[in-house]
């Protein structure tokens, strides 16, 4: 792995490509490699991940989920929803569309039950 540790590779992906849906496969591989090699992360990892995800959420559109995310959601037989940090629904699977009265862009609070 070109001399870098699995944890370093994951940190690099988080820093450089957290908002890129086309980097999802690389992110998933780096995530799995990291936790297969060592389930213990260094102390700075949590802060790095938090910063990367905050930066990605600033760039994230509330109506866009990558094709891999849609594909993953469709694998769930039960309703599954992805919600942005601001509480807006980004994506949902067919089971959610058929059983819940919520659409993309709606606030998750529109559901008739507490989460």
Tab-separated table of N, CA, C and O in Angstrom:
chain	number	residue	atom	x	y	z
A	1	UNK	N	0.845	-1.195	0.000
A	1	UNK	CA	0.000	0.000	0.000
A	1	UNK	C	0.880	1.246	0.000
A	1	UNK	O	0.796	2.076	0.868
A	2	UNK	N	1.782	1.320	-0.948
A	2	UNK	CA	2.714	2.424	-1.172
A	2	UNK	C	3.297	3.030	0.103
A	2	UNK	O	3.478	4.224	0.206
A	3	UNK	N	3.623	2.165	1.081
A	3	UNK	CA	4.327	2.617	2.264
A	3	UNK	C	3.507	3.331	3.312
A	3	UNK	O	4.011	3.675	4.354
A	4	UNK	N	2.262	3.573	3.061
A	4	UNK	CA	1.473	4.267	4.082
A	4	UNK	C	0.608	3.267	4.836
A	4	UNK	O	0.240	2.229	4.320
A	5	UNK	N	0.308	3.606	6.054
A	5	UNK	CA	-0.502	2.713	6.877
A	5	UNK	C	-1.956	2.777	6.432
A	5	UNK	O	-2.396	3.766	5.840
A	6	UNK	N	-2.729	1.717	6.720
A	6	UNK	CA	-4.153	1.749	6.379
A	6	UNK	C	-4.876	2.933	7.040
A	6	UNK	O	-5.751	3.550	6.440
A	7	UNK	N	-4.478	3.255	8.270
A	7	UNK	CA	-5.111	4.377	8.960
A	7	UNK	C	-4.793	5.701	8.264
A	7	UNK	O	-5.653	6.548	8.106
A	8	UNK	N	-3.549	5.864	7.822
A	8	UNK	CA	-3.140	7.079	7.107
A	8	UNK	C	-3.906	7.193	5.791
A	8	UNK	O	-4.357	8.266	5.403
A	9	UNK	N	-4.057	6.069	5.080
A	9	UNK	CA	-4.803	6.075	3.817
A	9	UNK	C	-6.249	6.506	4.037
A	9	UNK	O	-6.804	7.274	3.255
A	10	UNK	N	-6.844	5.994	5.105
A	10	UNK	CA	-8.222	6.370	5.414
A	10	UNK	C	-8.312	7.853	5.757
A	10	UNK	O	-9.207	8.559	5.287
A	11	UNK	N	-7.375	8.349	6.546
A	11	UNK	CA	-7.364	9.780	6.887
A	11	UNK	C	-7.218	10.632	5.628
A	11	UNK	O	-7.887	11.652	5.484
A	12	UNK	N	-6.332	10.206	4.718
A	12	UNK	CA	-6.137	10.959	3.474
A	12	UNK	C	-7.419	11.002	2.652
A	12	UNK	O	-7.794	12.043	2.113
A	13	UNK	N	-8.094	9.862	2.562
A	13	UNK	CA	-9.356	9.839	1.816
A	13	UNK	C	-10.409	10.728	2.474
A	13	UNK	O	-11.149	11.431	1.791
A	14	UNK	N	-10.494	10.680	3.780
A	14	UNK	CA	-11.444	11.538	4.480
A	14	UNK	C	-11.142	13.007	4.220
A	14	UNK	O	-12.038	13.807	3.966
A	15	UNK	N	-9.868	13.362	4.270
A	15	UNK	CA	-9.473	14.756	4.094
A	15	UNK	C	-9.699	15.226	2.658
A	15	UNK	O	-10.204	16.315	2.421
A	16	UNK	N	-9.338	14.388	1.679
A	16	UNK	CA	-9.328	14.832	0.288
A	16	UNK	C	-10.591	14.515	-0.500
A	16	UNK	O	-10.895	15.187	-1.475
A	17	UNK	N	-11.320	13.469	-0.116
A	17	UNK	CA	-12.431	13.010	-0.949
A	17	UNK	C	-13.712	12.717	-0.192
A	17	UNK	O	-14.552	11.980	-0.692
A	18	UNK	N	-13.887	13.260	0.983
A	18	UNK	CA	-15.062	12.918	1.789
A	18	UNK	C	-16.368	13.287	1.101
A	18	UNK	O	-17.381	12.621	1.286
A	19	UNK	N	-16.371	14.325	0.289
A	19	UNK	CA	-17.609	14.769	-0.344
A	19	UNK	C	-17.801	14.191	-1.741
A	19	UNK	O	-18.804	14.470	-2.389
A	20	UNK	N	-16.876	13.375	-2.212
A	20	UNK	CA	-16.933	12.860	-3.582
A	20	UNK	C	-17.606	11.490	-3.617
A	20	UNK	O	-17.029	10.507	-3.166
A	21	UNK	N	-18.837	11.411	-4.154
A	21	UNK	CA	-19.517	10.114	-4.182
A	21	UNK	C	-18.796	9.093	-5.046
A	21	UNK	O	-18.946	7.903	-4.855
A	22	UNK	N	-17.956	9.549	-5.990
A	22	UNK	CA	-17.233	8.617	-6.842
A	22	UNK	C	-16.029	8.003	-6.131
A	22	UNK	O	-15.440	7.061	-6.616
A	23	UNK	N	-15.677	8.535	-4.970
A	23	UNK	CA	-14.573	7.986	-4.182
A	23	UNK	C	-15.082	7.002	-3.133
A	23	UNK	O	-14.311	6.526	-2.311
A	24	UNK	N	-16.371	6.682	-3.172
A	24	UNK	CA	-16.960	5.836	-2.140
A	24	UNK	C	-16.319	4.450	-2.095
A	24	UNK	O	-16.043	3.921	-1.017
A	25	UNK	N	-16.050	3.835	-3.258
A	25	UNK	CA	-15.432	2.509	-3.274
A	25	UNK	C	-14.056	2.541	-2.614
A	25	UNK	O	-13.716	1.651	-1.830
A	26	UNK	N	-13.273	3.565	-2.925
A	26	UNK	CA	-11.944	3.701	-2.321
A	26	UNK	C	-12.068	3.926	-0.814
A	26	UNK	O	-11.296	3.370	-0.028
A	27	UNK	N	-13.045	4.742	-0.418
A	27	UNK	CA	-13.269	4.984	1.003
A	27	UNK	C	-13.635	3.684	1.721
A	27	UNK	O	-13.092	3.372	2.775
A	28	UNK	N	-14.545	2.915	1.139
A	28	UNK	CA	-14.979	1.655	1.740
A	28	UNK	C	-13.801	0.688	1.882
A	28	UNK	O	-13.631	0.051	2.924
A	29	UNK	N	-12.971	0.590	0.855
A	29	UNK	CA	-11.795	-0.285	0.922
A	29	UNK	C	-10.831	0.203	2.005
A	29	UNK	O	-10.337	-0.604	2.807
A	30	UNK	N	-10.563	1.489	2.051
A	30	UNK	CA	-9.649	2.034	3.066
A	30	UNK	C	-10.199	1.804	4.466
A	30	UNK	O	-9.456	1.474	5.393
A	31	UNK	N	-11.518	1.981	4.633
A	31	UNK	CA	-12.162	1.760	5.935
A	31	UNK	C	-11.956	0.311	6.377
A	31	UNK	O	-11.536	0.035	7.498
A	32	UNK	N	-12.260	-0.634	5.478
A	32	UNK	CA	-12.119	-2.057	5.806
A	32	UNK	C	-10.671	-2.424	6.076
A	32	UNK	O	-10.380	-3.153	7.031
A	33	UNK	N	-9.739	-1.932	5.249
A	33	UNK	CA	-8.318	-2.207	5.462
A	33	UNK	C	-7.861	-1.684	6.813
A	33	UNK	O	-7.111	-2.343	7.532
A	34	UNK	N	-8.318	-0.505	7.168
A	34	UNK	CA	-7.916	0.123	8.422
A	34	UNK	C	-8.352	-0.719	9.617
A	34	UNK	O	-7.562	-1.014	10.505
A	35	UNK	N	-9.601	-1.141	9.623
A	35	UNK	CA	-10.106	-1.863	10.787
A	35	UNK	C	-9.751	-3.343	10.771
A	35	UNK	O	-9.793	-3.994	11.807
A	36	UNK	N	-9.370	-3.887	9.609
A	36	UNK	CA	-8.854	-5.254	9.580
A	36	UNK	C	-7.442	-5.298	10.146
A	36	UNK	O	-7.053	-6.254	10.798
A	37	UNK	N	-6.668	-4.236	9.884
A	37	UNK	CA	-5.284	-4.220	10.355
A	37	UNK	C	-5.194	-3.908	11.842
A	37	UNK	O	-4.338	-4.423	12.538
A	38	UNK	N	-6.101	-3.056	12.327
A	38	UNK	CA	-6.073	-2.710	13.748
A	38	UNK	C	-7.397	-2.068	14.138
A	38	UNK	O	-7.766	-1.044	13.574
A	39	UNK	N	-8.113	-2.659	15.096
A	39	UNK	CA	-9.374	-2.063	15.520
A	39	UNK	C	-9.178	-0.823	16.402
A	39	UNK	O	-10.136	-0.147	16.740
A	40	UNK	N	-7.928	-0.521	16.755
A	40	UNK	CA	-7.646	0.618	17.624
A	40	UNK	C	-7.114	1.768	16.779
A	40	UNK	O	-6.164	1.610	16.019
A	41	UNK	N	-7.733	2.912	16.890
A	41	UNK	CA	-7.316	4.085	16.131
A	41	UNK	C	-6.491	5.009	16.998
A	41	UNK	O	-6.674	5.071	18.204
A	42	UNK	N	-5.599	5.782	16.358
A	42	UNK	CA	-4.841	6.748	17.150
A	42	UNK	C	-5.766	7.890	17.577
A	42	UNK	O	-6.841	8.092	17.012
A	43	UNK	N	-5.343	8.624	18.563
A	43	UNK	CA	-6.191	9.647	19.186
A	43	UNK	C	-6.603	10.743	18.224
A	43	UNK	O	-7.674	11.331	18.367
A	44	UNK	N	-5.794	11.039	17.220
A	44	UNK	CA	-6.118	12.142	16.310
A	44	UNK	C	-7.140	11.750	15.248
A	44	UNK	O	-7.705	12.604	14.582
A	45	UNK	N	-7.389	10.437	15.090
A	45	UNK	CA	-8.272	9.998	14.013
A	45	UNK	C	-9.679	10.561	14.153
A	45	UNK	O	-10.278	11.015	13.186
A	46	UNK	N	-10.227	10.535	15.351
A	46	UNK	CA	-11.590	11.015	15.557
A	46	UNK	C	-11.719	12.482	15.151
A	46	UNK	O	-12.675	12.870	14.496
A	47	UNK	N	-10.744	13.295	15.524
A	47	UNK	CA	-10.781	14.712	15.159
A	47	UNK	C	-10.638	14.893	13.650
A	47	UNK	O	-11.335	15.707	13.052
A	48	UNK	N	-9.756	14.119	13.026
A	48	UNK	CA	-9.598	14.183	11.567
A	48	UNK	C	-10.901	13.822	10.859
A	48	UNK	O	-11.311	14.472	9.902
A	49	UNK	N	-11.545	12.752	11.328
A	49	UNK	CA	-12.795	12.309	10.720
A	49	UNK	C	-13.885	13.363	10.899
A	49	UNK	O	-14.640	13.664	9.970
A	50	UNK	N	-13.955	13.960	12.076
A	50	UNK	CA	-14.959	14.992	12.339
A	50	UNK	C	-14.766	16.185	11.407
A	50	UNK	O	-15.726	16.674	10.806
A	51	UNK	N	-13.534	16.643	11.259
A	51	UNK	CA	-13.256	17.780	10.376
A	51	UNK	C	-13.599	17.454	8.924
A	51	UNK	O	-14.178	18.274	8.221
A	52	UNK	N	-13.247	16.243	8.482
A	52	UNK	CA	-13.525	15.849	7.104
A	52	UNK	C	-15.018	15.787	6.838
A	52	UNK	O	-15.499	16.252	5.804
A	53	UNK	N	-15.764	15.228	7.780
A	53	UNK	CA	-17.207	15.110	7.586
A	53	UNK	C	-17.898	16.468	7.661
A	53	UNK	O	-18.868	16.713	6.942
A	54	UNK	N	-17.401	17.367	8.498
A	54	UNK	CA	-17.958	18.720	8.539
A	54	UNK	C	-17.702	19.446	7.221
A	54	UNK	O	-18.581	20.107	6.690
A	55	UNK	N	-16.498	19.299	6.690
A	55	UNK	CA	-16.174	19.929	5.407
A	55	UNK	C	-17.033	19.346	4.293
A	55	UNK	O	-17.536	20.077	3.432
A	56	UNK	N	-17.232	18.032	4.319
A	56	UNK	CA	-18.061	17.391	3.296
A	56	UNK	C	-19.506	17.847	3.407
A	56	UNK	O	-20.167	18.087	2.392
A	57	UNK	N	-20.010	18.009	4.620
A	57	UNK	CA	-21.412	18.407	4.779
A	57	UNK	C	-21.638	19.829	4.306
A	57	UNK	O	-22.727	20.170	3.850
A	58	UNK	N	-20.614	20.688	4.373
A	58	UNK	CA	-20.750	22.045	3.853
A	58	UNK	C	-20.924	22.043	2.344
A	58	UNK	O	-21.614	22.886	1.791
A	59	UNK	N	-20.302	21.073	1.674
A	59	UNK	CA	-20.370	20.992	0.220
A	59	UNK	C	-21.519	20.134	-0.276
A	59	UNK	O	-21.778	20.076	-1.460
A	60	UNK	N	-22.180	19.445	0.627
A	60	UNK	CA	-23.182	18.458	0.239
A	60	UNK	C	-24.512	19.106	-0.112
A	60	UNK	O	-25.038	19.918	0.614
A	61	UNK	N	-25.049	18.729	-1.242
A	61	UNK	CA	-26.376	19.185	-1.643
A	61	UNK	C	-27.403	18.345	-0.910
A	61	UNK	O	-27.201	17.164	-0.676
A	62	UNK	N	-28.534	18.932	-0.574
A	62	UNK	CA	-29.558	18.167	0.153
A	62	UNK	C	-30.349	17.246	-0.769
A	62	UNK	O	-31.176	16.483	-0.309
A	63	UNK	N	-30.130	17.325	-2.077
A	63	UNK	CA	-30.897	16.455	-2.968
A	63	UNK	C	-30.000	15.547	-3.796
A	63	UNK	O	-30.404	15.066	-4.833
A	64	UNK	N	-28.777	15.307	-3.343
A	64	UNK	CA	-27.859	14.487	-4.110
A	64	UNK	C	-27.245	13.405	-3.239
A	64	UNK	O	-26.658	13.691	-2.210
A	65	UNK	N	-27.436	12.184	-3.654
A	65	UNK	CA	-26.719	11.065	-3.040
A	65	UNK	C	-26.082	10.305	-4.182
A	65	UNK	O	-26.660	10.178	-5.253
A	66	UNK	N	-24.890	9.839	-3.972
A	66	UNK	CA	-24.181	9.123	-5.029
A	66	UNK	C	-24.881	7.830	-5.410
A	66	UNK	O	-25.674	7.277	-4.646
A	67	UNK	N	-24.566	7.327	-6.592
A	67	UNK	CA	-25.202	6.093	-7.062
A	67	UNK	C	-24.933	4.897	-6.156
A	67	UNK	O	-25.807	4.057	-5.978
A	68	UNK	N	-23.751	4.833	-5.555
A	68	UNK	CA	-23.452	3.712	-4.650
A	68	UNK	C	-24.325	3.784	-3.403
A	68	UNK	O	-24.767	2.766	-2.890
A	69	UNK	N	-24.584	4.997	-2.918
A	69	UNK	CA	-25.436	5.156	-1.742
A	69	UNK	C	-26.854	4.695	-2.078
A	69	UNK	O	-27.478	3.957	-1.303
A	70	UNK	N	-27.373	5.096	-3.232
A	70	UNK	CA	-28.713	4.649	-3.639
A	70	UNK	C	-28.764	3.131	-3.748
A	70	UNK	O	-29.735	2.496	-3.334
A	71	UNK	N	-27.721	2.553	-4.324
A	71	UNK	CA	-27.662	1.101	-4.478
A	71	UNK	C	-27.652	0.414	-3.112
A	71	UNK	O	-28.339	-0.588	-2.897
A	72	UNK	N	-26.892	0.946	-2.177
A	72	UNK	CA	-26.851	0.367	-0.834
A	72	UNK	C	-28.216	0.466	-0.158
A	72	UNK	O	-28.675	-0.490	0.459
A	73	UNK	N	-28.868	1.612	-0.274
A	73	UNK	CA	-30.184	1.772	0.347
A	73	UNK	C	-31.191	0.785	-0.219
A	73	UNK	O	-32.030	0.253	0.510
A	74	UNK	N	-31.126	0.566	-1.527
A	74	UNK	CA	-32.114	-0.315	-2.150
A	74	UNK	C	-31.944	-1.764	-1.703
A	74	UNK	O	-32.852	-2.575	-1.876
A	75	UNK	N	-30.799	-2.106	-1.109
A	75	UNK	CA	-30.581	-3.467	-0.620
A	75	UNK	C	-31.353	-3.756	0.664
A	75	UNK	O	-31.572	-4.908	1.007
A	76	UNK	N	-31.783	-2.704	1.368
A	76	UNK	CA	-32.521	-2.907	2.617
A	76	UNK	C	-33.986	-3.207	2.319
A	76	UNK	O	-34.637	-2.469	1.587
A	77	UNK	N	-34.544	-4.274	2.912
A	77	UNK	CA	-35.962	-4.574	2.689
A	77	UNK	C	-36.878	-3.634	3.475
A	77	UNK	O	-38.027	-3.438	3.107
A	78	UNK	N	-36.376	-3.078	4.567
A	78	UNK	CA	-37.157	-2.159	5.399
A	78	UNK	C	-36.898	-0.725	4.966
A	78	UNK	O	-35.909	-0.444	4.303
A	79	UNK	N	-37.760	0.203	5.368
A	79	UNK	CA	-37.528	1.608	5.028
A	79	UNK	C	-36.167	2.092	5.534
A	79	UNK	O	-35.791	1.823	6.679
A	80	UNK	N	-35.434	2.757	4.663
A	80	UNK	CA	-34.126	3.309	5.021
A	80	UNK	C	-34.041	4.725	4.459
A	80	UNK	O	-34.417	4.971	3.311
A	81	UNK	N	-33.573	5.640	5.280
A	81	UNK	CA	-33.504	7.055	4.904
A	81	UNK	C	-32.126	7.586	5.269
A	81	UNK	O	-31.595	7.264	6.333
A	82	UNK	N	-31.578	8.429	4.406
A	82	UNK	CA	-30.355	9.159	4.735
A	82	UNK	C	-30.772	10.596	5.010
A	82	UNK	O	-31.470	11.220	4.215
A	83	UNK	N	-30.338	11.093	6.161
A	83	UNK	CA	-30.711	12.427	6.599
A	83	UNK	C	-29.453	13.277	6.758
A	83	UNK	O	-28.475	12.842	7.348
A	84	UNK	N	-29.481	14.472	6.214
A	84	UNK	CA	-28.379	15.423	6.355
A	84	UNK	C	-28.323	15.904	7.806
A	84	UNK	O	-29.314	15.799	8.536
A	85	UNK	N	-27.194	16.424	8.227
A	85	UNK	CA	-27.039	16.923	9.600
A	85	UNK	C	-28.058	18.009	9.928
A	85	UNK	O	-28.434	18.187	11.085
A	86	UNK	N	-28.561	18.711	8.901
A	86	UNK	CA	-29.548	19.757	9.148
A	86	UNK	C	-30.966	19.207	9.272
A	86	UNK	O	-31.924	19.973	9.429
A	87	UNK	N	-31.120	17.868	9.196
A	87	UNK	CA	-32.425	17.251	9.395
A	87	UNK	C	-33.226	17.038	8.125
A	87	UNK	O	-34.344	16.536	8.171
A	88	UNK	N	-32.662	17.368	6.969
A	88	UNK	CA	-33.382	17.169	5.707
A	88	UNK	C	-33.085	15.790	5.122
A	88	UNK	O	-31.959	15.309	5.170
A	89	UNK	N	-34.118	15.177	4.546
A	89	UNK	CA	-33.973	13.876	3.911
A	89	UNK	C	-33.202	14.056	2.605
A	89	UNK	O	-33.587	14.865	1.763
A	90	UNK	N	-32.108	13.312	2.469
A	90	UNK	CA	-31.298	13.370	1.252
A	90	UNK	C	-31.727	12.284	0.278
A	90	UNK	O	-31.842	12.510	-0.914
A	91	UNK	N	-31.942	11.096	0.802
A	91	UNK	CA	-32.265	9.953	-0.048
A	91	UNK	C	-33.059	8.944	0.771
A	91	UNK	O	-32.974	8.913	1.992
A	92	UNK	N	-33.847	8.114	0.084
A	92	UNK	CA	-34.593	7.050	0.744
A	92	UNK	C	-34.767	5.890	-0.228
A	92	UNK	O	-34.688	6.083	-1.435
A	93	UNK	N	-34.989	4.701	0.314
A	93	UNK	CA	-35.201	3.550	-0.558
A	93	UNK	C	-36.682	3.424	-0.914
A	93	UNK	O	-37.533	4.178	-0.412
A	94	UNK	N	-36.996	2.467	-1.774
A	94	UNK	CA	-38.374	2.285	-2.241
A	94	UNK	C	-39.308	1.932	-1.093
A	94	UNK	O	-40.439	2.425	-1.026
A	95	UNK	N	-38.839	1.095	-0.166
A	95	UNK	CA	-39.675	0.724	0.987
A	95	UNK	C	-40.066	1.966	1.781
A	95	UNK	O	-41.208	2.081	2.241
A	96	UNK	N	-39.155	2.915	1.934
A	96	UNK	CA	-39.473	4.159	2.656
A	96	UNK	C	-40.469	4.990	1.859
A	96	UNK	O	-41.396	5.573	2.421
A	97	UNK	N	-40.276	5.048	0.541
A	97	UNK	CA	-41.202	5.821	-0.301
A	97	UNK	C	-42.617	5.266	-0.235
A	97	UNK	O	-43.583	6.016	-0.256
A	98	UNK	N	-42.713	3.929	-0.163
A	98	UNK	CA	-44.027	3.289	-0.166
A	98	UNK	C	-44.716	3.335	1.189
A	98	UNK	O	-45.945	3.320	1.252
A	99	UNK	N	-43.960	3.381	2.281
A	99	UNK	CA	-44.585	3.271	3.601
A	99	UNK	C	-44.571	4.545	4.430
A	99	UNK	O	-45.367	4.667	5.360
A	100	UNK	N	-43.679	5.469	4.133
A	100	UNK	CA	-43.577	6.687	4.937
A	100	UNK	C	-44.019	7.891	4.121
A	100	UNK	O	-43.799	7.949	2.924
A	101	UNK	N	-44.629	8.820	4.774
A	101	UNK	CA	-45.109	10.018	4.080
A	101	UNK	C	-44.063	11.132	4.177
A	101	UNK	O	-44.295	12.165	4.797
A	102	UNK	N	-42.908	10.877	3.567
A	102	UNK	CA	-41.826	11.854	3.597
A	102	UNK	C	-41.109	11.809	2.248
A	102	UNK	O	-40.998	10.744	1.638
A	103	UNK	N	-40.692	12.958	1.774
A	103	UNK	CA	-40.020	13.057	0.486
A	103	UNK	C	-38.634	13.652	0.657
A	103	UNK	O	-38.326	14.260	1.688
A	104	UNK	N	-37.808	13.523	-0.372
A	104	UNK	CA	-36.503	14.156	-0.349
A	104	UNK	C	-36.680	15.653	-0.151
A	104	UNK	O	-37.579	16.271	-0.731
A	105	UNK	N	-35.835	16.210	0.702
A	105	UNK	CA	-35.909	17.637	0.986
A	105	UNK	C	-36.779	17.965	2.191
A	105	UNK	O	-36.659	19.046	2.755
A	106	UNK	N	-37.651	17.031	2.589
A	106	UNK	CA	-38.476	17.251	3.778
A	106	UNK	C	-37.616	17.139	5.031
A	106	UNK	O	-36.596	16.454	5.043
A	107	UNK	N	-38.055	17.778	6.088
A	107	UNK	CA	-37.401	17.589	7.380
A	107	UNK	C	-37.808	16.241	7.947
A	107	UNK	O	-38.963	15.837	7.842
A	108	UNK	N	-36.868	15.560	8.564
A	108	UNK	CA	-37.143	14.248	9.147
A	108	UNK	C	-38.221	14.353	10.230
A	108	UNK	O	-38.943	13.405	10.503
A	109	UNK	N	-38.359	15.526	10.818
A	109	UNK	CA	-39.389	15.753	11.839
A	109	UNK	C	-40.808	15.600	11.281
A	109	UNK	O	-41.755	15.512	12.048
A	110	UNK	N	-40.941	15.564	9.961
A	110	UNK	CA	-42.264	15.386	9.345
A	110	UNK	C	-42.813	13.982	9.544
A	110	UNK	O	-44.010	13.755	9.358
A	111	UNK	N	-41.950	13.041	9.938
A	111	UNK	CA	-42.443	11.702	10.230
A	111	UNK	C	-43.376	11.730	11.425
A	111	UNK	O	-43.153	12.509	12.363
A	112	UNK	N	-44.390	10.889	11.436
A	112	UNK	CA	-45.379	10.931	12.523
A	112	UNK	C	-44.945	10.210	13.799
A	112	UNK	O	-45.776	9.821	14.597
A	113	UNK	N	-43.642	10.031	13.990
A	113	UNK	CA	-43.153	9.403	15.217
A	113	UNK	C	-41.790	9.983	15.558
A	113	UNK	O	-41.111	10.554	14.733
A	114	UNK	N	-41.419	9.807	16.820
A	114	UNK	CA	-40.140	10.340	17.280
A	114	UNK	C	-39.012	9.384	16.956
A	114	UNK	O	-39.178	8.170	16.999
A	115	UNK	N	-37.865	9.924	16.618
A	115	UNK	CA	-36.692	9.091	16.332
A	115	UNK	C	-35.687	9.233	17.441
A	115	UNK	O	-35.521	10.261	18.022
